[in-house]
């Protein structure tokens, strides 16, 4: 998106200020590229975003502005617009939720990579929806999209979009019924409180809602088998397992997108017990010939 804006002459290093409502991978990538190319970068995000995410962004040199959790991404967007209004014309928003360069890069890279690595055998794609760019771009490339010059490679591929059960906006947009109480959820990285303009609803064959509790349980299971992923990945894999368990999915080749690293989530509620255990650890005395009084213990042996 930054490359596209530079080619169009919309932004200039050292002058333009990139302002964006974001909390996940896009924000981290934006902060990295902004620092490398000499842009000031200001990112707004709901206060529920993990401390690890905030630290990552701050370490990459961008400014972080938190917004009320009750308004999710729309609140962060409103704050970003307010910040841009005060930048004397130098502020620029890439608008990841509606920037066509977002799904375009997935038509050009992620889609071809999946098609190549699966030897064209992919039958089912399971992807979460954050900005909508990933699931739309991949599906357009593989299913075919005349508007974007993508010949049909496998139009029968089934695209499954995943969203939080507590915020079933995509389901509602496609005419489905919401399940249970709707409101805040704990799956950072998806369910932004809006239906992204970059989400091509025409390529979505099914929406699978996953409750935050289910997502956290699956995330723990993935950690236990050596895959340290984040809660959004847990939601996506849980949806993929449900879809693959159906009789009609027998023998099908399913690809699930795992977009998050678990290390960014240690302050997430799903790690509360482990966090308490880690904070409760105390140092232990050393064996002879060490004198443990030197390390704060009461006796030589501890």
PDB file of C-alpha atoms in Angstrom:
ATOM      1  CA  UNK A   1       0.000   0.000   0.000  1.00  0.00           C
ATOM      2  CA  UNK A   2       2.914   2.332   0.733  1.00  0.00           C
ATOM      3  CA  UNK A   3       4.549   1.437  -2.599  1.00  0.00           C
ATOM      4  CA  UNK A   4       1.263   2.171  -4.368  1.00  0.00           C
ATOM      5  CA  UNK A   5       0.845   5.542  -2.644  1.00  0.00           C
ATOM      6  CA  UNK A   6       4.443   6.513  -3.477  1.00  0.00           C
ATOM      7  CA  UNK A   7       4.023   5.563  -7.143  1.00  0.00           C
ATOM      8  CA  UNK A   8       0.928   7.747  -7.297  1.00  0.00           C
ATOM      9  CA  UNK A   9       2.775  10.671  -5.684  1.00  0.00           C
ATOM     10  CA  UNK A  10       0.407  10.734  -2.726  1.00  0.00           C
ATOM     11  CA  UNK A  11       3.110  10.574  -0.044  1.00  0.00           C
ATOM     12  CA  UNK A  12       6.676  11.841   0.331  1.00  0.00           C
ATOM     13  CA  UNK A  13       9.312  10.492   2.771  1.00  0.00           C
ATOM     14  CA  UNK A  14      10.318  13.051   5.380  1.00  0.00           C
ATOM     15  CA  UNK A  15       7.161  15.084   4.810  1.00  0.00           C
ATOM     16  CA  UNK A  16       4.080  12.877   4.867  1.00  0.00           C
ATOM     17  CA  UNK A  17       2.764  11.471   8.140  1.00  0.00           C
ATOM     18  CA  UNK A  18       1.169   8.041   7.883  1.00  0.00           C
ATOM     19  CA  UNK A  19      -1.868   7.746  10.164  1.00  0.00           C
ATOM     20  CA  UNK A  20      -3.841   4.512  10.317  1.00  0.00           C
ATOM     21  CA  UNK A  21      -6.362   2.748  12.573  1.00  0.00           C
ATOM     22  CA  UNK A  22      -4.730  -0.655  12.950  1.00  0.00           C
ATOM     23  CA  UNK A  23      -3.661  -3.114  15.600  1.00  0.00           C
ATOM     24  CA  UNK A  24      -2.219  -6.133  13.876  1.00  0.00           C
ATOM     25  CA  UNK A  25       0.154  -7.330  11.191  1.00  0.00           C
ATOM     26  CA  UNK A  26      -0.630  -4.437   8.867  1.00  0.00           C
ATOM     27  CA  UNK A  27       0.262  -1.920  11.556  1.00  0.00           C
ATOM     28  CA  UNK A  28       3.506  -3.687  12.387  1.00  0.00           C
ATOM     29  CA  UNK A  29       4.479  -3.832   8.709  1.00  0.00           C
ATOM     30  CA  UNK A  30       3.528  -0.179   8.272  1.00  0.00           C
ATOM     31  CA  UNK A  31       5.622   0.882  11.254  1.00  0.00           C
ATOM     32  CA  UNK A  32       8.610  -1.066   9.909  1.00  0.00           C
ATOM     33  CA  UNK A  33       8.412   0.369   6.387  1.00  0.00           C
ATOM     34  CA  UNK A  34       7.720   3.890   7.686  1.00  0.00           C
ATOM     35  CA  UNK A  35      10.875   3.843   9.789  1.00  0.00           C
ATOM     36  CA  UNK A  36      12.970   2.465   6.933  1.00  0.00           C
ATOM     37  CA  UNK A  37      11.715   5.078   4.469  1.00  0.00           C
ATOM     38  CA  UNK A  38      11.636   8.096   6.739  1.00  0.00           C
ATOM     39  CA  UNK A  39       7.940   8.580   7.450  1.00  0.00           C
ATOM     40  CA  UNK A  40       6.480   9.639  10.755  1.00  0.00           C
ATOM     41  CA  UNK A  41       3.853   7.021  11.630  1.00  0.00           C
ATOM     42  CA  UNK A  42       0.896   7.338  14.015  1.00  0.00           C
ATOM     43  CA  UNK A  43      -1.294   4.299  14.657  1.00  0.00           C
ATOM     44  CA  UNK A  44      -4.614   4.355  16.499  1.00  0.00           C
ATOM     45  CA  UNK A  45      -6.094   1.222  18.036  1.00  0.00           C
ATOM     46  CA  UNK A  46      -8.654   0.070  20.623  1.00  0.00           C
ATOM     47  CA  UNK A  47      -7.358  -0.058  24.197  1.00  0.00           C
ATOM     48  CA  UNK A  48      -7.960  -3.829  24.275  1.00  0.00           C
ATOM     49  CA  UNK A  49      -4.946  -4.502  22.074  1.00  0.00           C
ATOM     50  CA  UNK A  50      -2.213  -6.400  23.900  1.00  0.00           C
ATOM     51  CA  UNK A  51       0.749  -4.674  25.538  1.00  0.00           C
ATOM     52  CA  UNK A  52       3.049  -6.812  23.384  1.00  0.00           C
ATOM     53  CA  UNK A  53       1.545  -5.331  20.220  1.00  0.00           C
ATOM     54  CA  UNK A  54       1.934  -1.827  21.582  1.00  0.00           C
ATOM     55  CA  UNK A  55       5.560  -2.523  22.529  1.00  0.00           C
ATOM     56  CA  UNK A  56       6.312  -3.953  19.088  1.00  0.00           C
ATOM     57  CA  UNK A  57       4.945  -0.841  17.392  1.00  0.00           C
ATOM     58  CA  UNK A  58       6.706   1.547  19.749  1.00  0.00           C
ATOM     59  CA  UNK A  59       9.969  -0.339  19.266  1.00  0.00           C
ATOM     60  CA  UNK A  60       9.605   0.138  15.517  1.00  0.00           C
ATOM     61  CA  UNK A  61       9.440   3.893  16.059  1.00  0.00           C
ATOM     62  CA  UNK A  62       5.787   4.718  15.528  1.00  0.00           C
ATOM     63  CA  UNK A  63       3.431   6.613  17.821  1.00  0.00           C
ATOM     64  CA  UNK A  64       0.533   4.705  19.356  1.00  0.00           C
ATOM     65  CA  UNK A  65      -2.806   6.264  20.309  1.00  0.00           C
ATOM     66  CA  UNK A  66      -5.356   4.151  22.198  1.00  0.00           C
ATOM     67  CA  UNK A  67      -9.109   4.589  21.772  1.00  0.00           C
ATOM     68  CA  UNK A  68     -12.164   3.357  23.759  1.00  0.00           C
ATOM     69  CA  UNK A  69     -12.719  -0.378  23.385  1.00  0.00           C
ATOM     70  CA  UNK A  70     -16.484   0.079  23.115  1.00  0.00           C
ATOM     71  CA  UNK A  71     -16.165   1.600  19.622  1.00  0.00           C
ATOM     72  CA  UNK A  72     -13.596  -0.912  18.285  1.00  0.00           C
ATOM     73  CA  UNK A  73     -12.016   0.019  14.940  1.00  0.00           C
ATOM     74  CA  UNK A  74     -14.663   2.641  13.991  1.00  0.00           C
ATOM     75  CA  UNK A  75     -13.560   4.567  17.089  1.00  0.00           C
ATOM     76  CA  UNK A  76      -9.898   4.226  16.106  1.00  0.00           C
ATOM     77  CA  UNK A  77     -10.803   5.425  12.619  1.00  0.00           C
ATOM     78  CA  UNK A  78     -12.540   8.504  13.991  1.00  0.00           C
ATOM     79  CA  UNK A  79      -9.461   9.315  16.072  1.00  0.00           C
ATOM     80  CA  UNK A  80      -7.179   8.829  13.069  1.00  0.00           C
ATOM     81  CA  UNK A  81      -9.278  11.273  11.051  1.00  0.00           C
ATOM     82  CA  UNK A  82      -9.061  13.804  13.890  1.00  0.00           C
ATOM     83  CA  UNK A  83      -5.268  13.466  13.959  1.00  0.00           C
ATOM     84  CA  UNK A  84      -4.999  13.914  10.184  1.00  0.00           C
ATOM     85  CA  UNK A  85      -7.138  17.051  10.371  1.00  0.00           C
ATOM     86  CA  UNK A  86      -4.512  18.593  12.655  1.00  0.00           C
ATOM     87  CA  UNK A  87      -1.505  17.816  10.450  1.00  0.00           C
ATOM     88  CA  UNK A  88      -1.847  20.763   8.037  1.00  0.00           C
ATOM     89  CA  UNK A  89      -2.377  18.597   4.982  1.00  0.00           C
ATOM     90  CA  UNK A  90       0.632  16.344   5.627  1.00  0.00           C
ATOM     91  CA  UNK A  91      -1.331  13.448   7.103  1.00  0.00           C
ATOM     92  CA  UNK A  92      -2.206  10.482   4.907  1.00  0.00           C
ATOM     93  CA  UNK A  93      -4.306   7.406   5.662  1.00  0.00           C
ATOM     94  CA  UNK A  94      -3.605   4.246   3.675  1.00  0.00           C
ATOM     95  CA  UNK A  95      -7.108   2.994   4.588  1.00  0.00           C
ATOM     96  CA  UNK A  96      -6.264  -0.696   4.786  1.00  0.00           C
ATOM     97  CA  UNK A  97      -9.935  -1.656   5.051  1.00  0.00           C
ATOM     98  CA  UNK A  98     -10.747  -0.222   1.620  1.00  0.00           C
ATOM     99  CA  UNK A  99      -7.424   0.311  -0.170  1.00  0.00           C
ATOM    100  CA  UNK A 100      -7.507  -1.847  -3.343  1.00  0.00           C
ATOM    101  CA  UNK A 101      -3.734  -2.300  -3.106  1.00  0.00           C
ATOM    102  CA  UNK A 102      -4.438  -4.560  -0.098  1.00  0.00           C
ATOM    103  CA  UNK A 103      -6.241  -7.448  -1.852  1.00  0.00           C
ATOM    104  CA  UNK A 104      -4.145  -6.790  -4.967  1.00  0.00           C
ATOM    105  CA  UNK A 105      -0.927  -7.868  -3.256  1.00  0.00           C
ATOM    106  CA  UNK A 106      -2.612 -11.118  -2.186  1.00  0.00           C
ATOM    107  CA  UNK A 107      -3.687 -11.771  -5.797  1.00  0.00           C
ATOM    108  CA  UNK A 108      -0.066 -11.240  -6.787  1.00  0.00           C
ATOM    109  CA  UNK A 109       1.732 -13.087  -3.971  1.00  0.00           C
ATOM    110  CA  UNK A 110      -0.244 -15.093  -1.389  1.00  0.00           C
ATOM    111  CA  UNK A 111      -2.680 -16.603  -3.890  1.00  0.00           C
ATOM    112  CA  UNK A 112       0.007 -17.782  -6.318  1.00  0.00           C
ATOM    113  CA  UNK A 113       2.094 -19.112  -3.424  1.00  0.00           C
ATOM    114  CA  UNK A 114      -0.781 -21.231  -2.094  1.00  0.00           C
ATOM    115  CA  UNK A 115      -1.649 -22.463  -5.582  1.00  0.00           C
ATOM    116  CA  UNK A 116       1.973 -23.381  -6.263  1.00  0.00           C
ATOM    117  CA  UNK A 117       2.700 -24.982  -2.889  1.00  0.00           C
ATOM    118  CA  UNK A 118      -0.496 -27.035  -2.931  1.00  0.00           C
ATOM    119  CA  UNK A 119       0.177 -28.145  -6.524  1.00  0.00           C
ATOM    120  CA  UNK A 120      -3.244 -26.788  -7.384  1.00  0.00           C
ATOM    121  CA  UNK A 121      -4.914 -29.329  -5.105  1.00  0.00           C
ATOM    122  CA  UNK A 122      -6.517 -26.837  -2.706  1.00  0.00           C
ATOM    123  CA  UNK A 123     -10.248 -27.493  -2.256  1.00  0.00           C
ATOM    124  CA  UNK A 124     -11.043 -25.339   0.791  1.00  0.00           C
ATOM    125  CA  UNK A 125      -9.607 -22.032   1.986  1.00  0.00           C
ATOM    126  CA  UNK A 126     -10.237 -21.034   5.604  1.00  0.00           C
ATOM    127  CA  UNK A 127      -9.256 -17.485   6.516  1.00  0.00           C
ATOM    128  CA  UNK A 128     -10.085 -14.941   9.160  1.00  0.00           C
ATOM    129  CA  UNK A 129     -11.333 -11.521   8.183  1.00  0.00           C
ATOM    130  CA  UNK A 130      -9.476  -8.491   9.452  1.00  0.00           C
ATOM    131  CA  UNK A 131      -9.283  -6.053   6.561  1.00  0.00           C
ATOM    132  CA  UNK A 132     -10.675  -8.630   4.128  1.00  0.00           C
ATOM    133  CA  UNK A 133      -7.623  -8.329   1.885  1.00  0.00           C
ATOM    134  CA  UNK A 134      -6.206 -11.819   2.426  1.00  0.00           C
ATOM    135  CA  UNK A 135      -9.340 -13.893   1.929  1.00  0.00           C
ATOM    136  CA  UNK A 136     -10.504 -11.748  -1.005  1.00  0.00           C
ATOM    137  CA  UNK A 137      -7.202 -11.605  -2.876  1.00  0.00           C
ATOM    138  CA  UNK A 138      -6.456 -15.324  -2.537  1.00  0.00           C
ATOM    139  CA  UNK A 139      -9.970 -16.322  -3.562  1.00  0.00           C
ATOM    140  CA  UNK A 140     -10.029 -13.951  -6.530  1.00  0.00           C
ATOM    141  CA  UNK A 141      -6.733 -15.369  -7.790  1.00  0.00           C
ATOM    142  CA  UNK A 142      -7.710 -19.041  -7.469  1.00  0.00           C
ATOM    143  CA  UNK A 143     -11.422 -18.860  -8.289  1.00  0.00           C
ATOM    144  CA  UNK A 144     -10.842 -16.328 -11.033  1.00  0.00           C
ATOM    145  CA  UNK A 145     -11.812 -12.694 -11.327  1.00  0.00           C
ATOM    146  CA  UNK A 146     -12.335 -11.083 -14.711  1.00  0.00           C
ATOM    147  CA  UNK A 147     -12.260  -7.541 -13.306  1.00  0.00           C
ATOM    148  CA  UNK A 148      -8.724  -8.043 -12.019  1.00  0.00           C
ATOM    149  CA  UNK A 149      -7.474 -10.183 -14.873  1.00  0.00           C
ATOM    150  CA  UNK A 150      -7.388 -13.456 -12.956  1.00  0.00           C
ATOM    151  CA  UNK A 151      -8.283 -16.502 -15.103  1.00  0.00           C
ATOM    152  CA  UNK A 152     -10.223 -19.200 -13.226  1.00  0.00           C
ATOM    153  CA  UNK A 153      -7.830 -21.809 -11.839  1.00  0.00           C
ATOM    154  CA  UNK A 154     -10.281 -23.628  -9.591  1.00  0.00           C
ATOM    155  CA  UNK A 155     -13.634 -21.814  -9.416  1.00  0.00           C
ATOM    156  CA  UNK A 156     -15.116 -24.610  -7.307  1.00  0.00           C
ATOM    157  CA  UNK A 157     -12.743 -23.920  -4.397  1.00  0.00           C
ATOM    158  CA  UNK A 158     -14.740 -23.270  -1.240  1.00  0.00           C
ATOM    159  CA  UNK A 159     -13.914 -20.061   0.630  1.00  0.00           C
ATOM    160  CA  UNK A 160     -14.698 -20.064   4.345  1.00  0.00           C
ATOM    161  CA  UNK A 161     -14.482 -16.762   6.212  1.00  0.00           C
ATOM    162  CA  UNK A 162     -14.074 -16.810   9.994  1.00  0.00           C
ATOM    163  CA  UNK A 163     -15.454 -14.164  12.341  1.00  0.00           C
ATOM    164  CA  UNK A 164     -16.078 -13.909  16.108  1.00  0.00           C
ATOM    165  CA  UNK A 165     -19.405 -15.392  17.162  1.00  0.00           C
ATOM    166  CA  UNK A 166     -19.887 -12.363  19.397  1.00  0.00           C
ATOM    167  CA  UNK A 167     -19.707 -10.030  16.384  1.00  0.00           C
ATOM    168  CA  UNK A 168     -21.348 -11.671  13.380  1.00  0.00           C
ATOM    169  CA  UNK A 169     -21.438  -8.712  11.024  1.00  0.00           C
ATOM    170  CA  UNK A 170     -20.321 -10.635   7.917  1.00  0.00           C
ATOM    171  CA  UNK A 171     -22.895 -13.331   8.580  1.00  0.00           C
ATOM    172  CA  UNK A 172     -25.526 -10.602   8.842  1.00  0.00           C
ATOM    173  CA  UNK A 173     -24.318  -8.937   5.621  1.00  0.00           C
ATOM    174  CA  UNK A 174     -24.815 -12.231   3.787  1.00  0.00           C
ATOM    175  CA  UNK A 175     -28.307 -12.675   5.192  1.00  0.00           C
ATOM    176  CA  UNK A 176     -27.491 -15.169   7.938  1.00  0.00           C
ATOM    177  CA  UNK A 177     -28.710 -15.202  11.520  1.00  0.00           C
ATOM    178  CA  UNK A 178     -26.590 -14.102  14.460  1.00  0.00           C
ATOM    179  CA  UNK A 179     -25.943 -16.556  17.294  1.00  0.00           C
ATOM    180  CA  UNK A 180     -26.090 -15.547  20.948  1.00  0.00           C
ATOM    181  CA  UNK A 181     -25.154 -12.246  22.541  1.00  0.00           C
ATOM    182  CA  UNK A 182     -23.407  -9.742  20.288  1.00  0.00           C
ATOM    183  CA  UNK A 183     -20.738  -7.311  21.483  1.00  0.00           C
ATOM    184  CA  UNK A 184     -17.051  -7.201  22.441  1.00  0.00           C
ATOM    185  CA  UNK A 185     -14.903 -10.275  21.830  1.00  0.00           C
ATOM    186  CA  UNK A 186     -11.362 -11.443  22.651  1.00  0.00           C
ATOM    187  CA  UNK A 187     -10.129 -12.451  19.195  1.00  0.00           C
ATOM    188  CA  UNK A 188      -7.648  -9.719  18.383  1.00  0.00           C
ATOM    189  CA  UNK A 189      -7.013  -9.352  14.661  1.00  0.00           C
ATOM    190  CA  UNK A 190     -10.515 -10.003  13.361  1.00  0.00           C
ATOM    191  CA  UNK A 191     -14.028  -8.752  14.018  1.00  0.00           C
ATOM    192  CA  UNK A 192     -13.127  -5.080  13.686  1.00  0.00           C
ATOM    193  CA  UNK A 193     -16.668  -3.857  14.246  1.00  0.00           C
ATOM    194  CA  UNK A 194     -17.373  -3.304  10.563  1.00  0.00           C
ATOM    195  CA  UNK A 195     -17.666  -5.159   7.255  1.00  0.00           C
ATOM    196  CA  UNK A 196     -14.515  -4.101   5.379  1.00  0.00           C
ATOM    197  CA  UNK A 197     -14.988  -2.663   1.905  1.00  0.00           C
ATOM    198  CA  UNK A 198     -12.032  -4.800   0.836  1.00  0.00           C
ATOM    199  CA  UNK A 199     -13.984  -7.945   1.673  1.00  0.00           C
ATOM    200  CA  UNK A 200     -15.348  -9.365  -1.589  1.00  0.00           C
ATOM    201  CA  UNK A 201     -18.535 -10.978  -0.316  1.00  0.00           C
ATOM    202  CA  UNK A 202     -19.100 -12.627  -3.696  1.00  0.00           C
ATOM    203  CA  UNK A 203     -16.192 -15.046  -3.137  1.00  0.00           C
ATOM    204  CA  UNK A 204     -17.286 -16.089   0.366  1.00  0.00           C
ATOM    205  CA  UNK A 205     -19.132 -19.401   0.308  1.00  0.00           C
ATOM    206  CA  UNK A 206     -19.592 -19.737   4.054  1.00  0.00           C
ATOM    207  CA  UNK A 207     -18.976 -17.798   7.244  1.00  0.00           C
ATOM    208  CA  UNK A 208     -18.040 -19.833  10.323  1.00  0.00           C
ATOM    209  CA  UNK A 209     -18.493 -17.994  13.632  1.00  0.00           C
ATOM    210  CA  UNK A 210     -16.112 -18.960  16.427  1.00  0.00           C
ATOM    211  CA  UNK A 211     -16.658 -17.903  20.041  1.00  0.00           C
ATOM    212  CA  UNK A 212     -13.708 -16.345  21.879  1.00  0.00           C
ATOM    213  CA  UNK A 213     -13.691 -19.246  24.341  1.00  0.00           C
ATOM    214  CA  UNK A 214     -13.412 -21.757  21.484  1.00  0.00           C
ATOM    215  CA  UNK A 215     -10.613 -19.722  19.924  1.00  0.00           C
ATOM    216  CA  UNK A 216      -8.658 -19.604  23.181  1.00  0.00           C
ATOM    217  CA  UNK A 217      -9.104 -23.331  23.779  1.00  0.00           C
ATOM    218  CA  UNK A 218      -7.808 -24.190  20.305  1.00  0.00           C
ATOM    219  CA  UNK A 219      -4.922 -21.747  20.722  1.00  0.00           C
ATOM    220  CA  UNK A 220      -3.889 -23.619  23.868  1.00  0.00           C
ATOM    221  CA  UNK A 221      -4.097 -26.937  22.019  1.00  0.00           C
ATOM    222  CA  UNK A 222      -1.885 -25.572  19.243  1.00  0.00           C
ATOM    223  CA  UNK A 223       0.695 -24.398  21.783  1.00  0.00           C
ATOM    224  CA  UNK A 224       0.666 -27.874  23.323  1.00  0.00           C
ATOM    225  CA  UNK A 225       1.665 -29.432  19.995  1.00  0.00           C
ATOM    226  CA  UNK A 226       4.439 -26.894  19.420  1.00  0.00           C
ATOM    227  CA  UNK A 227       2.681 -24.172  17.443  1.00  0.00           C
ATOM    228  CA  UNK A 228       2.937 -20.896  19.440  1.00  0.00           C
ATOM    229  CA  UNK A 229       0.216 -18.909  17.694  1.00  0.00           C
ATOM    230  CA  UNK A 230      -2.135 -16.089  18.604  1.00  0.00           C
ATOM    231  CA  UNK A 231      -5.828 -16.224  19.389  1.00  0.00           C
ATOM    232  CA  UNK A 232      -6.948 -15.320  15.856  1.00  0.00           C
ATOM    233  CA  UNK A 233      -5.033 -18.343  14.573  1.00  0.00           C
ATOM    234  CA  UNK A 234      -6.833 -20.438  17.172  1.00  0.00           C
ATOM    235  CA  UNK A 235     -10.165 -19.236  15.820  1.00  0.00           C
ATOM    236  CA  UNK A 236      -9.193 -20.006  12.225  1.00  0.00           C
ATOM    237  CA  UNK A 237      -7.859 -23.483  12.980  1.00  0.00           C
ATOM    238  CA  UNK A 238     -10.938 -24.261  15.087  1.00  0.00           C
ATOM    239  CA  UNK A 239     -13.121 -23.297  12.119  1.00  0.00           C
ATOM    240  CA  UNK A 240     -10.976 -25.391   9.771  1.00  0.00           C
ATOM    241  CA  UNK A 241     -11.254 -28.434  12.052  1.00  0.00           C
ATOM    242  CA  UNK A 242     -15.033 -28.048  12.140  1.00  0.00           C
ATOM    243  CA  UNK A 243     -15.260 -27.761   8.349  1.00  0.00           C
ATOM    244  CA  UNK A 244     -12.877 -30.676   7.740  1.00  0.00           C
ATOM    245  CA  UNK A 245     -14.843 -32.902  10.139  1.00  0.00           C
ATOM    246  CA  UNK A 246     -17.883 -32.816   7.872  1.00  0.00           C
ATOM    247  CA  UNK A 247     -18.557 -35.916   5.739  1.00  0.00           C
ATOM    248  CA  UNK A 248     -18.518 -33.845   2.549  1.00  0.00           C
ATOM    249  CA  UNK A 249     -14.987 -32.677   3.346  1.00  0.00           C
ATOM    250  CA  UNK A 250     -13.520 -36.174   3.389  1.00  0.00           C
ATOM    251  CA  UNK A 251     -10.430 -36.354   1.187  1.00  0.00           C
ATOM    252  CA  UNK A 252     -10.451 -32.616   0.546  1.00  0.00           C
ATOM    253  CA  UNK A 253      -7.308 -30.447   0.637  1.00  0.00           C
ATOM    254  CA  UNK A 254      -7.824 -27.592   3.099  1.00  0.00           C
ATOM    255  CA  UNK A 255      -5.573 -24.563   3.593  1.00  0.00           C
ATOM    256  CA  UNK A 256      -5.986 -22.486   6.762  1.00  0.00           C
ATOM    257  CA  UNK A 257      -4.221 -19.143   7.161  1.00  0.00           C
ATOM    258  CA  UNK A 258      -2.354 -18.800  10.481  1.00  0.00           C
ATOM    259  CA  UNK A 259      -1.583 -15.068  10.755  1.00  0.00           C
ATOM    260  CA  UNK A 260      -0.328 -14.515  14.300  1.00  0.00           C
ATOM    261  CA  UNK A 261       2.599 -15.182  16.643  1.00  0.00           C
ATOM    262  CA  UNK A 262       1.710 -16.189  20.185  1.00  0.00           C
ATOM    263  CA  UNK A 263       4.455 -14.087  21.755  1.00  0.00           C
ATOM    264  CA  UNK A 264       2.344 -10.990  21.091  1.00  0.00           C
ATOM    265  CA  UNK A 265      -0.423 -12.270  23.360  1.00  0.00           C
ATOM    266  CA  UNK A 266       1.134 -13.070  26.730  1.00  0.00           C
ATOM    267  CA  UNK A 267      -1.020 -10.400  28.412  1.00  0.00           C
ATOM    268  CA  UNK A 268      -4.168 -11.758  26.736  1.00  0.00           C
ATOM    269  CA  UNK A 269      -6.702 -13.234  29.218  1.00  0.00           C
ATOM    270  CA  UNK A 270      -6.027 -16.751  27.918  1.00  0.00           C
ATOM    271  CA  UNK A 271      -2.546 -16.564  29.481  1.00  0.00           C
ATOM    272  CA  UNK A 272      -3.669 -15.266  32.906  1.00  0.00           C
ATOM    273  CA  UNK A 273      -2.905 -18.518  34.744  1.00  0.00           C
ATOM    274  CA  UNK A 274       0.523 -18.883  33.155  1.00  0.00           C
ATOM    275  CA  UNK A 275       1.276 -15.207  33.778  1.00  0.00           C
ATOM    276  CA  UNK A 276       0.443 -15.594  37.478  1.00  0.00           C
ATOM    277  CA  UNK A 277       2.596 -18.716  37.692  1.00  0.00           C
ATOM    278  CA  UNK A 278       5.510 -16.930  35.981  1.00  0.00           C
ATOM    279  CA  UNK A 279       5.228 -13.930  38.293  1.00  0.00           C
ATOM    280  CA  UNK A 280       5.098 -16.250  41.322  1.00  0.00           C
ATOM    281  CA  UNK A 281       8.380 -17.989  40.543  1.00  0.00           C
ATOM    282  CA  UNK A 282      11.199 -17.338  43.046  1.00  0.00           C
ATOM    283  CA  UNK A 283      14.929 -17.916  42.797  1.00  0.00           C
ATOM    284  CA  UNK A 284      16.344 -21.087  44.323  1.00  0.00           C
ATOM    285  CA  UNK A 285      19.583 -21.485  46.330  1.00  0.00           C
ATOM    286  CA  UNK A 286      22.705 -22.810  44.632  1.00  0.00           C
ATOM    287  CA  UNK A 287      24.590 -25.950  45.764  1.00  0.00           C
ATOM    288  CA  UNK A 288      28.001 -25.964  47.464  1.00  0.00           C
ATOM    289  CA  UNK A 289      30.502 -24.341  47.288  1.00  0.00           C
ATOM    290  CA  UNK A 290      28.294 -21.254  46.800  1.00  0.00           C
ATOM    291  CA  UNK A 291      27.388 -19.173  49.863  1.00  0.00           C
ATOM    292  CA  UNK A 292      23.757 -18.250  49.216  1.00  0.00           C
ATOM    293  CA  UNK A 293      23.871 -15.408  51.751  1.00  0.00           C
ATOM    294  CA  UNK A 294      25.603 -13.457  48.996  1.00  0.00           C
ATOM    295  CA  UNK A 295      22.407 -13.775  46.948  1.00  0.00           C
ATOM    296  CA  UNK A 296      20.002 -12.603  49.631  1.00  0.00           C
ATOM    297  CA  UNK A 297      19.232 -15.900  51.364  1.00  0.00           C
ATOM    298  CA  UNK A 298      19.314 -16.180  55.181  1.00  0.00           C
ATOM    299  CA  UNK A 299      21.826 -19.025  55.379  1.00  0.00           C
ATOM    300  CA  UNK A 300      24.688 -20.364  53.321  1.00  0.00           C
ATOM    301  CA  UNK A 301      22.503 -23.165  52.045  1.00  0.00           C
ATOM    302  CA  UNK A 302      19.451 -20.966  51.526  1.00  0.00           C
TER     303      UNK A 302
END
